[in-house]
Amino acid sequence: MIDRRQFIGASVAGGLGAVAAASGCAPEGGSTDSGAGGTGAEGAAVPPFEMDEVTVDQLQASMASGERTARSIAELYLGRIEALDGQGPELHSIIETNPDALEIADELDAERAAGNIRGPLHGIPVALKDNIDTHDRMTTTAGSLALEGSIPLQDSGVAARLREAGAVILAKANLSEWAYFRGERATSGWSARGGQCRNPYALDRNPCGSSSGSGAAASANLCALTVGTETGGSIMCPSSSNGIVGIKPTVGLWSRAGVIPISHSQDTAGPMCRTVRDAAILLGACIGVDPRDPATAASEGRGHADYAQFLDPTGLQGARIGVVRTFPGFDPRVLALFDEAIEAMRAEGAVIIDPANMDDAAWNDTLSLVVLEYEFKADLNAYLAGLGPDAPVKSLAEVIEFNERNADREMPHFGQQRLIASQARGPLTDPEYLDAVTTIQRANREDGIDRLAREHDLDAIVAPTRDLPWPTDHIKGDRLDGGSSAAPAAIAGYPDITVPMGFVRGLPAGISFFGPAWTEPALLRIAYAYEQATQERRPPTFAATLG
């Protein structure tokens, strides 16, 4: 087995998704091009797309003016998926599209014509990671052939909220199979159903993390908005590696009902978008107490239907920012970008406390893996039981057996050691589990993020999000020796926001803003002000490689 430092490196960068070292990057010298066109896998030009970098506000304005309709917008994005995902650059970021998307768009256009506009997401296409249930003609499989054909009995809490808000659920995004919690020497972005997702900035580089498809699709403008999920970095890592904004909400702000689970202590879905404003709009659409997810009870009175109200371009003025310097493994060039980001925030009026360090023993504790293995078994078995009598598999044990019977299709590159280790765990009443979850949560909550924020009176804690994207390697698997800052917020269940920070040799890197529970408004205010001051988002160029 990999040691705990390696595993947490993998889990917090990718969602568990893997962290990569920056070695192997191309020569020094400069940022990526600002244009969206580029070069595909075979050197063919990828032409600019008329919806490149279009925001929710712009889409709403175009529908209000009559320039576009929800149907025409959905058609354009479906055409973009057809052109770039299975052919051209072959991003493999989408597993399937919704056969009813255009019909749904037509219904929403009729509502608009009748004067009924549900809100800022009315008619906006959204792609969901393929571990988020939709009760429609799309399946929900976590990328596994074991769940092929599975249609849940009802929408997930997230999908239900999106439909109520008027969004068009356009597609299911590819992911690391079983959200990366399957085997050692795994490759982020690979699933038996979806194949290998690719990074749109350099197609031979990894998109990182279990929400890799959501990250690549958002960055490549295959959809207006995407939703990912995170257990230990799986929104943070692919957002950073694909040059977009990602929000991991406080656990309980969004319902996890109907999301194929790893850990009820740490799991949450969240926005993955090209701008902070779009992510804030999406965040507010999916909040609310859900009887199917007890964790959401704590969100009552703490969530906001409109998070865009907190966005302030002057939001860094007087903000107290704590800089954590104890996350190891970052490429010096990423750290140089981070230092530039700190100076940019200082120039905008932020009060910088540097360093404001945390004890890395808290998130490198071997007990973290114990918790995940116990909870995965219990939570997955409960999810599968909820699929009803026609479920293709009904337990973790049956998933393991399916993979063994279909090893040529399911395990051509890596195995299922994580599944087997989880199956060997006992019930959640075991003292080993109870002691482990109490210990790691206290270390990362009260004795970690809460203590740091209180001692320095911080509005946000900042660190580089993760190291640079690494070359995809199906022989050796993901590189596990690169830097990541996602673990403390992930283990604590606290909010974390990543924003593009710049580029190293054409590869993107992000900066993370995190803090205590329910501090999304303050974090969004600061992240938005940083984004507006620096404007580091650049569309991908679809380079075959960077050499």
Coordinates of C-alpha atoms in Angstrom, one line a residue:
M1 CA 0.0 0.0 0.0
I2 CA 1.1 3.6 -0.5
D3 CA 2.0 5.4 2.6
R4 CA -0.4 8.0 4.2
R5 CA 1.5 11.1 2.9
Q6 CA 1.3 9.7 -0.6
F7 CA -2.4 8.8 -0.2
I8 CA -3.4 12.2 1.2
G9 CA -1.4 13.8 -1.6
A10 CA -3.4 11.8 -4.0
S11 CA -6.7 12.3 -2.2
V12 CA -6.4 16.0 -1.8
A13 CA -5.3 16.7 -5.3
G14 CA -7.8 14.7 -6.9
G15 CA -10.6 13.4 -5.1
L16 CA -9.5 11.9 -4.2
G17 CA -7.5 12.8 -7.3
A18 CA -3.8 12.6 -7.6
V19 CA -1.3 15.4 -7.2
A20 CA 1.4 15.6 -9.7
A21 CA 4.9 16.9 -9.7
A22 CA 5.8 19.7 -12.1
S23 CA 8.7 17.9 -13.6
G24 CA 8.6 17.2 -17.3
C25 CA 7.1 20.7 -18.1
A26 CA 8.3 22.4 -21.1
P27 CA 10.9 25.3 -21.2
E28 CA 10.6 28.4 -19.1
G29 CA 9.0 31.3 -20.4
G30 CA 5.6 32.7 -20.3
S31 CA 1.9 32.4 -20.1
T32 CA -0.5 30.7 -22.5
D33 CA -2.1 32.5 -25.4
S34 CA -5.3 34.4 -24.6
G35 CA -7.2 33.1 -27.6
A36 CA -9.4 30.0 -27.4
G37 CA -8.3 28.5 -30.7
G38 CA -5.4 26.1 -30.7
T39 CA -3.9 22.9 -31.9
G40 CA -5.6 19.5 -31.4
A41 CA -4.2 16.1 -30.9
E42 CA -3.0 15.7 -34.5
G43 CA -2.1 19.3 -35.0
A44 CA -5.4 20.3 -36.5
A45 CA -6.6 23.8 -35.7
V46 CA -9.5 24.1 -33.1
P47 CA -11.4 27.1 -34.3
P48 CA -12.8 29.7 -31.9
F49 CA -16.3 29.0 -30.7
E50 CA -19.0 31.7 -30.6
M51 CA -19.8 30.7 -27.0
D52 CA -16.2 30.9 -25.8
E53 CA -16.0 32.3 -22.3
V54 CA -19.7 33.4 -22.3
T55 CA -21.0 34.0 -18.8
V56 CA -24.4 33.3 -17.3
D57 CA -25.2 37.1 -17.3
Q58 CA -24.4 37.3 -21.0
L59 CA -26.5 34.3 -21.8
Q60 CA -29.4 35.7 -19.9
A61 CA -29.1 39.0 -21.7
S62 CA -29.0 37.3 -25.1
M63 CA -32.2 35.4 -24.2
A64 CA -33.9 38.5 -22.9
S65 CA -33.1 40.4 -26.1
G66 CA -34.4 37.5 -28.3
E67 CA -30.9 37.0 -29.8
R68 CA -30.8 33.5 -28.5
T69 CA -33.1 30.9 -26.9
A70 CA -32.5 28.2 -24.4
R71 CA -32.8 25.8 -27.3
S72 CA -30.3 27.5 -29.5
I73 CA -27.8 27.8 -26.6
A74 CA -28.2 24.1 -25.8
E75 CA -27.8 23.2 -29.5
L76 CA -24.5 25.2 -29.7
Y77 CA -23.0 23.4 -26.7
L78 CA -24.1 20.0 -27.9
G79 CA -22.4 20.8 -31.2
R80 CA -19.3 21.8 -29.3
I81 CA -19.3 18.5 -27.4
E82 CA -19.7 16.7 -30.7
A83 CA -16.8 18.5 -32.3
L84 CA -14.2 18.3 -29.5
D85 CA -15.0 15.6 -27.0
G86 CA -15.2 12.3 -29.0
Q87 CA -13.3 13.6 -32.0
G88 CA -10.9 16.5 -32.7
P89 CA -8.9 16.9 -29.5
E90 CA -10.8 13.9 -28.1
L91 CA -11.2 15.4 -24.6
H92 CA -13.3 12.5 -23.3
S93 CA -14.8 14.9 -20.7
I94 CA -18.4 13.9 -21.3
I95 CA -19.8 10.4 -20.8
E96 CA -23.3 11.0 -22.3
T97 CA -25.6 13.9 -23.3
N98 CA -29.2 14.2 -22.3
P99 CA -31.5 13.1 -25.1
D100 CA -34.2 15.3 -23.7
A101 CA -32.1 18.5 -23.4
L102 CA -33.6 20.3 -26.4
E103 CA -37.2 19.4 -25.3
I104 CA -36.5 20.7 -21.8
A105 CA -35.0 23.9 -23.4
D106 CA -38.2 24.3 -25.5
E107 CA -40.3 24.1 -22.4
L108 CA -38.2 26.7 -20.7
D109 CA -38.4 29.0 -23.7
A110 CA -42.2 28.7 -23.6
E111 CA -42.1 29.7 -19.9
R112 CA -40.0 32.7 -20.8
A113 CA -42.3 33.7 -23.5
A114 CA -45.2 33.6 -21.0
G115 CA -43.3 35.9 -18.7
N116 CA -42.2 33.2 -16.2
I117 CA -38.5 33.4 -15.6
R118 CA -37.4 31.2 -12.7
G119 CA -34.1 33.0 -12.0
P120 CA -30.6 33.5 -13.2
L121 CA -30.2 29.8 -14.3
H122 CA -33.4 29.8 -16.4
G123 CA -32.4 28.1 -19.7
I124 CA -28.7 27.7 -18.8
P125 CA -27.0 24.4 -19.7
V126 CA -25.3 22.5 -16.8
A127 CA -23.2 19.3 -17.0
L128 CA -23.2 17.1 -13.9
K129 CA -20.5 14.7 -12.9
D130 CA -21.5 11.1 -13.5
N131 CA -21.9 10.3 -9.8
I132 CA -24.8 12.7 -9.4
D133 CA -28.2 11.0 -9.8
T134 CA -30.7 12.2 -12.5
H135 CA -34.0 10.5 -12.9
D136 CA -34.2 10.8 -16.7
R137 CA -32.9 8.9 -19.7
M138 CA -29.3 9.4 -18.7
T139 CA -27.6 6.9 -16.4
T140 CA -25.6 7.5 -13.3
T141 CA -22.6 5.1 -13.0
A142 CA -19.5 6.7 -11.3
G143 CA -17.9 5.7 -14.6
S144 CA -18.1 2.0 -13.8
L145 CA -19.5 -0.7 -16.0
A146 CA -20.9 -2.3 -12.9
L147 CA -23.6 0.4 -12.9
E148 CA -24.0 0.6 -16.7
G149 CA -27.7 1.3 -17.5
S150 CA -28.5 2.4 -13.9
I151 CA -31.2 5.0 -13.8
P152 CA -31.9 6.1 -10.2
L153 CA -35.4 6.1 -8.8
Q154 CA -35.4 9.9 -8.3
D155 CA -33.2 13.0 -8.9
S156 CA -30.4 13.8 -6.6
G157 CA -30.9 16.8 -4.4
V158 CA -28.6 18.8 -6.6
A159 CA -30.4 17.8 -9.9
A160 CA -33.8 18.6 -8.4
R161 CA -32.7 22.1 -7.3
L162 CA -31.2 22.7 -10.7
R163 CA -34.4 21.7 -12.5
E164 CA -36.4 24.0 -10.1
A165 CA -34.1 26.8 -11.0
G166 CA -34.7 26.3 -14.7
A167 CA -31.3 24.9 -15.7
V168 CA -31.0 22.5 -18.6
I169 CA -29.2 19.4 -17.4
L170 CA -27.2 18.9 -20.6
A171 CA -24.8 16.0 -20.0
K172 CA -23.0 13.7 -17.6
A173 CA -19.3 14.5 -17.2
N174 CA -16.5 11.8 -17.1
L175 CA -14.6 11.2 -13.9
S176 CA -12.1 9.1 -12.2
E177 CA -14.0 5.9 -11.7
W178 CA -15.6 5.5 -8.3
A179 CA -14.3 9.1 -7.7
Y180 CA -10.7 7.8 -7.6
F181 CA -11.4 5.5 -4.6
R182 CA -10.7 2.3 -6.4
G183 CA -7.1 1.2 -6.7
E184 CA -3.5 2.0 -6.2
R185 CA -1.3 3.3 -9.1
A186 CA -4.5 4.8 -10.5
T187 CA -4.8 7.3 -13.3
S188 CA -7.0 10.4 -12.7
G189 CA -9.7 11.1 -15.2
W190 CA -9.9 7.4 -16.4
S191 CA -13.1 5.4 -16.2
A192 CA -14.2 2.2 -17.9
R193 CA -17.2 4.0 -19.4
G194 CA -15.7 7.3 -20.3
G195 CA -12.1 6.4 -21.2
Q196 CA -9.2 8.8 -20.4
C197 CA -10.2 12.5 -19.9
R198 CA -7.5 14.9 -21.3
N199 CA -6.4 18.3 -20.2
P200 CA -7.4 20.9 -22.8
Y201 CA -4.3 23.0 -22.2
A202 CA -2.0 20.1 -23.2
L203 CA -3.7 16.9 -24.3
D204 CA -1.0 14.6 -23.0
R205 CA -1.3 16.2 -19.5
N206 CA -3.7 15.0 -16.8
P207 CA -6.9 16.9 -16.0
C208 CA -6.6 15.8 -12.4
G209 CA -9.0 14.4 -9.9
S210 CA -12.2 12.6 -9.9
S211 CA -14.1 15.7 -11.2
S212 CA -11.7 15.8 -14.2
G213 CA -14.5 15.7 -16.8
S214 CA -16.3 18.6 -15.1
G215 CA -13.1 20.6 -15.1
A216 CA -12.1 19.9 -18.6
A217 CA -15.6 20.5 -20.0
A218 CA -16.0 23.9 -18.2
S219 CA -12.5 25.0 -19.3
A220 CA -13.1 24.0 -23.0
N221 CA -16.5 25.7 -23.1
L222 CA -18.4 22.5 -23.7
C223 CA -21.1 23.8 -21.3
A224 CA -22.0 27.0 -19.6
L225 CA -21.6 25.5 -16.1
T226 CA -20.5 22.2 -14.6
V227 CA -20.9 20.5 -11.2
G228 CA -18.2 18.3 -9.6
T229 CA -17.9 16.5 -6.3
E230 CA -15.2 16.5 -3.7
T231 CA -14.1 14.2 -0.9
G232 CA -10.5 15.2 -0.6
G233 CA -9.6 17.7 -3.4
S234 CA -11.7 16.6 -6.3
I235 CA -13.1 20.0 -7.1
M236 CA -9.9 21.9 -6.1
C237 CA -7.5 19.8 -8.2
P238 CA -9.3 19.7 -11.5
S239 CA -10.3 23.3 -11.2
S240 CA -6.7 24.4 -10.8
S241 CA -5.4 22.0 -13.4
N242 CA -8.0 23.1 -16.0
G243 CA -7.7 26.8 -15.3
I244 CA -11.2 27.4 -13.8
V245 CA -12.9 28.5 -10.6
G246 CA -14.1 25.8 -8.2
I247 CA -16.1 26.0 -5.0
K248 CA -16.1 23.2 -2.4
P249 CA -19.0 24.3 -0.1
T250 CA -19.2 23.6 3.6
V251 CA -20.5 20.1 4.0
G252 CA -24.2 20.3 4.4
L253 CA -24.7 23.5 2.3
W254 CA -25.6 21.4 -0.7
S255 CA -27.5 18.1 -0.4
R256 CA -25.6 14.9 -1.0
A257 CA -28.7 12.8 -1.4
G258 CA -28.4 10.9 -4.7
V259 CA -24.7 11.4 -5.0
I260 CA -22.7 8.2 -5.3
P261 CA -20.6 8.5 -2.1
I262 CA -17.2 8.0 -0.6
S263 CA -17.5 9.6 2.8
H264 CA -20.5 11.3 4.5
S265 CA -17.9 13.2 6.6
Q266 CA -16.3 14.9 3.7
D267 CA -18.4 14.5 0.5
T268 CA -20.0 17.5 -1.2
A269 CA -20.9 18.6 -4.7
G270 CA -20.0 22.1 -5.8
P271 CA -19.7 24.5 -8.8
M272 CA -16.9 24.3 -11.4
C273 CA -17.1 27.4 -13.7
R274 CA -15.0 29.8 -15.6
T275 CA -15.7 32.8 -13.4
V276 CA -16.3 33.5 -9.7
R277 CA -19.6 35.2 -10.5
D278 CA -20.9 32.2 -12.4
A279 CA -19.8 29.9 -9.6
A280 CA -21.6 32.1 -7.0
I281 CA -24.8 32.1 -9.0
L282 CA -24.7 28.3 -9.3
L283 CA -23.8 27.9 -5.6
G284 CA -27.0 29.7 -4.5
A285 CA -29.2 27.7 -6.8
C286 CA -28.6 24.4 -5.0
I287 CA -28.7 25.3 -1.3
G288 CA -31.4 24.2 1.1
V289 CA -32.4 21.7 3.7
D290 CA -33.1 18.2 2.3
P291 CA -34.7 15.6 4.5
R292 CA -32.7 12.9 2.5
D293 CA -29.4 14.4 3.7
P294 CA -29.3 15.1 7.5
A295 CA -26.2 17.2 7.2
T296 CA -28.2 19.9 5.4
A297 CA -30.1 20.6 8.6
A298 CA -27.1 22.6 9.9
S299 CA -27.3 24.9 6.8
E300 CA -30.7 26.3 7.8
G301 CA -30.3 30.1 8.2
R302 CA -26.7 29.9 7.0
G303 CA -27.2 29.6 3.3
H304 CA -28.0 32.3 0.8
A305 CA -30.0 31.9 -2.4
D306 CA -28.0 34.8 -3.9
Y307 CA -24.3 34.5 -3.3
A308 CA -23.6 37.0 -6.1
Q309 CA -24.6 39.8 -3.6
F310 CA -21.3 39.2 -1.8
L311 CA -19.1 39.9 -4.8
D312 CA -17.2 43.1 -4.5
P313 CA -14.3 44.2 -6.7
T314 CA -12.9 46.1 -3.7
G315 CA -13.4 43.2 -1.4
L316 CA -9.7 42.8 -0.6
Q317 CA -9.5 46.2 1.0
G318 CA -8.9 45.6 4.7
A319 CA -9.3 41.8 4.4
R320 CA -7.0 39.9 6.7
I321 CA -5.4 37.1 4.7
G322 CA -3.3 34.3 6.3
V323 CA -0.6 32.7 4.2
V324 CA 0.1 29.0 4.8
R325 CA 3.7 28.1 3.8
T326 CA 3.7 24.5 5.2
F327 CA 2.2 22.7 2.3
P328 CA 5.1 20.7 0.8
G329 CA 5.9 19.6 -2.8
F330 CA 5.1 22.7 -4.9
D331 CA 7.2 23.5 -8.0
P332 CA 9.2 26.7 -7.3
R333 CA 7.5 28.3 -10.4
V334 CA 4.1 27.7 -8.8
L335 CA 5.4 29.3 -5.6
A336 CA 6.7 32.2 -7.6
L337 CA 3.2 32.7 -9.0
F338 CA 1.8 32.5 -5.4
D339 CA 4.2 35.2 -4.2
E340 CA 3.0 37.4 -7.1
A341 CA -0.6 36.7 -6.0
I342 CA 0.1 37.7 -2.4
E343 CA 1.6 41.0 -3.6
A344 CA -1.4 41.6 -5.9
M345 CA -3.7 41.2 -2.9
R346 CA -1.5 43.5 -0.8
A347 CA -1.7 46.1 -3.5
E348 CA -5.5 45.9 -3.4
G349 CA -5.4 46.7 0.3
A350 CA -5.4 43.3 2.0
V351 CA -3.7 42.9 5.3
I352 CA -1.3 39.9 4.8
I353 CA -0.2 37.7 7.7
D354 CA 2.7 35.8 6.3
P355 CA 3.3 33.1 7.5
A356 CA 0.2 31.9 9.2
N357 CA 1.1 28.2 9.2
M358 CA -0.8 25.0 10.1
D359 CA 0.6 21.8 11.4
D360 CA 0.8 19.4 8.5
A361 CA 0.5 16.4 10.9
A362 CA -3.3 17.2 11.0
W363 CA -4.0 16.3 7.4
N364 CA -1.2 13.7 7.0
D365 CA -2.6 11.5 9.8
T366 CA -3.0 7.9 8.8
L367 CA -6.4 7.9 10.4
S368 CA -7.8 9.8 7.5
L369 CA -7.6 6.8 5.3
V370 CA -9.2 4.6 8.0
V371 CA -12.2 7.0 8.0
L372 CA -12.6 6.9 4.3
E373 CA -12.4 3.1 4.1
Y374 CA -15.1 2.6 6.8
E375 CA -17.4 5.3 5.4
F376 CA -17.1 4.2 1.8
K377 CA -18.3 0.7 2.5
A378 CA -21.2 1.8 4.6
D379 CA -22.2 4.7 2.4
L380 CA -21.9 2.9 -0.9
N381 CA -23.9 0.0 0.3
A382 CA -26.7 2.4 1.4
Y383 CA -26.6 4.1 -1.9
L384 CA -26.8 0.9 -3.9
A385 CA -29.7 -0.4 -1.7
G386 CA -31.5 2.8 -2.5
L387 CA -31.5 2.0 -6.3
G388 CA -34.1 -0.6 -5.7
P389 CA -34.4 -4.3 -6.7
D390 CA -33.4 -3.7 -10.3
A391 CA -30.0 -2.3 -9.4
P392 CA -27.2 -3.9 -11.5
V393 CA -25.1 -4.4 -8.3
K394 CA -26.4 -4.2 -4.8
S395 CA -23.3 -4.0 -2.6
L396 CA -19.6 -3.2 -2.5
A397 CA -18.9 -6.9 -2.5
E398 CA -20.8 -7.3 -5.8
V399 CA -18.9 -4.4 -7.3
I400 CA -15.6 -6.1 -6.4
E401 CA -16.9 -9.4 -7.9
F402 CA -18.0 -7.6 -11.1
N403 CA -14.6 -6.1 -11.5
E404 CA -12.9 -9.4 -11.1
R405 CA -15.2 -11.0 -13.7
N406 CA -14.6 -8.1 -16.1
A407 CA -11.0 -7.3 -15.3
D408 CA -10.0 -6.9 -19.0
R409 CA -12.5 -4.0 -19.3
E410 CA -12.5 -2.7 -15.8
M411 CA -8.9 -3.1 -14.7
P412 CA -6.6 -2.8 -17.7
H413 CA -4.5 -0.1 -16.0
F414 CA -4.9 -0.5 -12.2
G415 CA -6.6 -2.6 -9.7
Q416 CA -9.2 -2.2 -6.9
Q417 CA -7.2 -2.3 -3.7
R418 CA -9.2 0.5 -2.1
L419 CA -12.4 -1.3 -2.7
I420 CA -11.1 -4.5 -1.2
A421 CA -9.6 -2.7 1.9
S422 CA -13.0 -0.9 2.4
Q423 CA -14.9 -4.2 2.2
A424 CA -12.7 -5.6 4.9
R425 CA -13.7 -2.8 7.3
G426 CA -16.4 -3.4 10.0
P427 CA -19.5 -1.2 10.9
L428 CA -19.4 2.4 11.8
T429 CA -19.9 1.5 15.4
D430 CA -16.3 0.2 15.6
P431 CA -14.2 2.1 18.1
E432 CA -11.4 2.3 15.6
Y433 CA -13.6 4.3 13.2
L434 CA -15.2 6.5 16.0
D435 CA -11.8 7.4 17.4
A436 CA -10.3 8.1 13.9
V437 CA -13.1 10.4 12.8
T438 CA -13.1 12.3 16.0
T439 CA -9.4 12.8 16.0
I440 CA -8.9 14.0 12.4
Q441 CA -11.9 16.3 12.5
R442 CA -10.8 18.0 15.7
A443 CA -7.2 18.4 14.3
N444 CA -8.5 20.1 11.2
R445 CA -11.4 22.0 12.6
E446 CA -11.0 23.3 16.2
D447 CA -7.3 22.8 16.4
G448 CA -6.6 23.6 12.7
I449 CA -8.6 26.1 10.5
D450 CA -10.7 27.5 13.4
R451 CA -7.7 28.1 15.6
L452 CA -5.7 29.7 12.8
A453 CA -8.5 32.0 11.8
R454 CA -9.2 33.0 15.4
E455 CA -5.6 33.6 16.4
H456 CA -4.9 35.9 13.5
D457 CA -8.5 37.3 13.1
L458 CA -8.5 36.1 9.5
D459 CA -11.1 36.6 6.8
A460 CA -9.5 33.9 4.6
I461 CA -6.5 31.5 4.5
V462 CA -4.6 31.2 1.3
A463 CA -2.2 28.7 -0.3
P464 CA -1.4 27.4 -3.8
T465 CA -4.2 25.0 -4.8
R466 CA -2.0 22.2 -6.3
D467 CA 1.1 21.6 -8.4
L468 CA 1.2 21.6 -12.2
P469 CA -0.6 19.0 -14.4
W470 CA 1.6 15.9 -15.0
P471 CA 1.8 13.7 -18.1
T472 CA -0.9 11.0 -18.1
D473 CA 0.7 7.6 -17.5
H474 CA -1.3 4.4 -17.5
I475 CA 1.8 2.3 -16.6
K476 CA 3.0 4.1 -13.5
G477 CA -0.2 5.9 -12.7
D478 CA -0.5 9.4 -11.2
R479 CA 2.5 11.2 -9.6
L480 CA 2.0 11.5 -5.9
D481 CA 4.9 13.8 -4.9
G482 CA 3.4 17.2 -5.8
G483 CA 1.9 19.9 -3.7
S484 CA -1.7 20.4 -2.7
S485 CA -3.5 22.5 -0.1
A486 CA -7.0 20.9 -0.2
A487 CA -6.7 18.4 2.7
P488 CA -7.5 20.6 5.8
A489 CA -10.7 22.0 4.4
A490 CA -11.7 18.7 2.9
I491 CA -11.2 16.7 6.1
A492 CA -12.9 19.5 8.2
G493 CA -15.8 19.8 5.8
Y494 CA -15.1 23.5 5.4
P495 CA -15.4 25.8 2.3
D496 CA -12.6 26.2 -0.2
I497 CA -12.5 28.2 -3.4
T498 CA -9.8 28.1 -6.1
V499 CA -9.3 30.8 -8.7
P500 CA -6.8 30.8 -11.6
M501 CA -3.4 32.2 -10.4
G502 CA -1.4 32.1 -13.7
F503 CA 0.5 29.8 -15.9
V504 CA 3.8 28.0 -16.0
R505 CA 4.9 27.2 -19.6
G506 CA 1.2 27.1 -20.7
L507 CA 0.0 25.0 -17.8
P508 CA -2.5 26.6 -15.3
A509 CA -2.2 26.9 -11.6
G510 CA -4.7 28.1 -9.0
I511 CA -4.8 29.8 -5.6
S512 CA -7.1 28.6 -2.8
F513 CA -9.1 30.6 -0.3
F514 CA -10.5 28.6 2.6
G515 CA -11.8 29.2 6.1
P516 CA -14.2 28.1 8.8
A517 CA -17.6 26.6 8.2
W518 CA -20.2 28.7 6.5
T519 CA -17.8 31.5 5.5
E520 CA -18.6 31.2 1.8
P521 CA -19.7 34.9 1.7
A522 CA -16.4 36.2 2.9
L523 CA -14.4 33.8 0.8
L524 CA -16.4 34.8 -2.3
R525 CA -15.9 38.5 -1.7
I526 CA -12.1 38.0 -1.4
A527 CA -11.8 35.5 -4.3
Y528 CA -13.9 37.7 -6.6
A529 CA -11.8 40.8 -5.8
Y530 CA -8.6 38.8 -6.5
E531 CA -10.0 37.5 -9.8
Q532 CA -11.0 41.0 -10.9
A533 CA -7.6 42.5 -9.9
T534 CA -5.6 39.8 -11.7
Q535 CA -7.7 38.3 -14.6
E536 CA -5.6 35.2 -14.9
R537 CA -8.2 33.0 -16.6
R538 CA -7.2 32.1 -20.2
P539 CA -9.0 29.7 -22.5
P540 CA -7.2 26.5 -23.4
T541 CA -5.2 26.1 -26.6
F542 CA -5.7 22.3 -27.1
A543 CA -1.9 21.8 -27.6
A544 CA -1.0 18.2 -28.3
T545 CA 1.9 18.6 -26.0
L546 CA 4.1 21.4 -24.5
G547 CA 7.7 20.9 -25.5

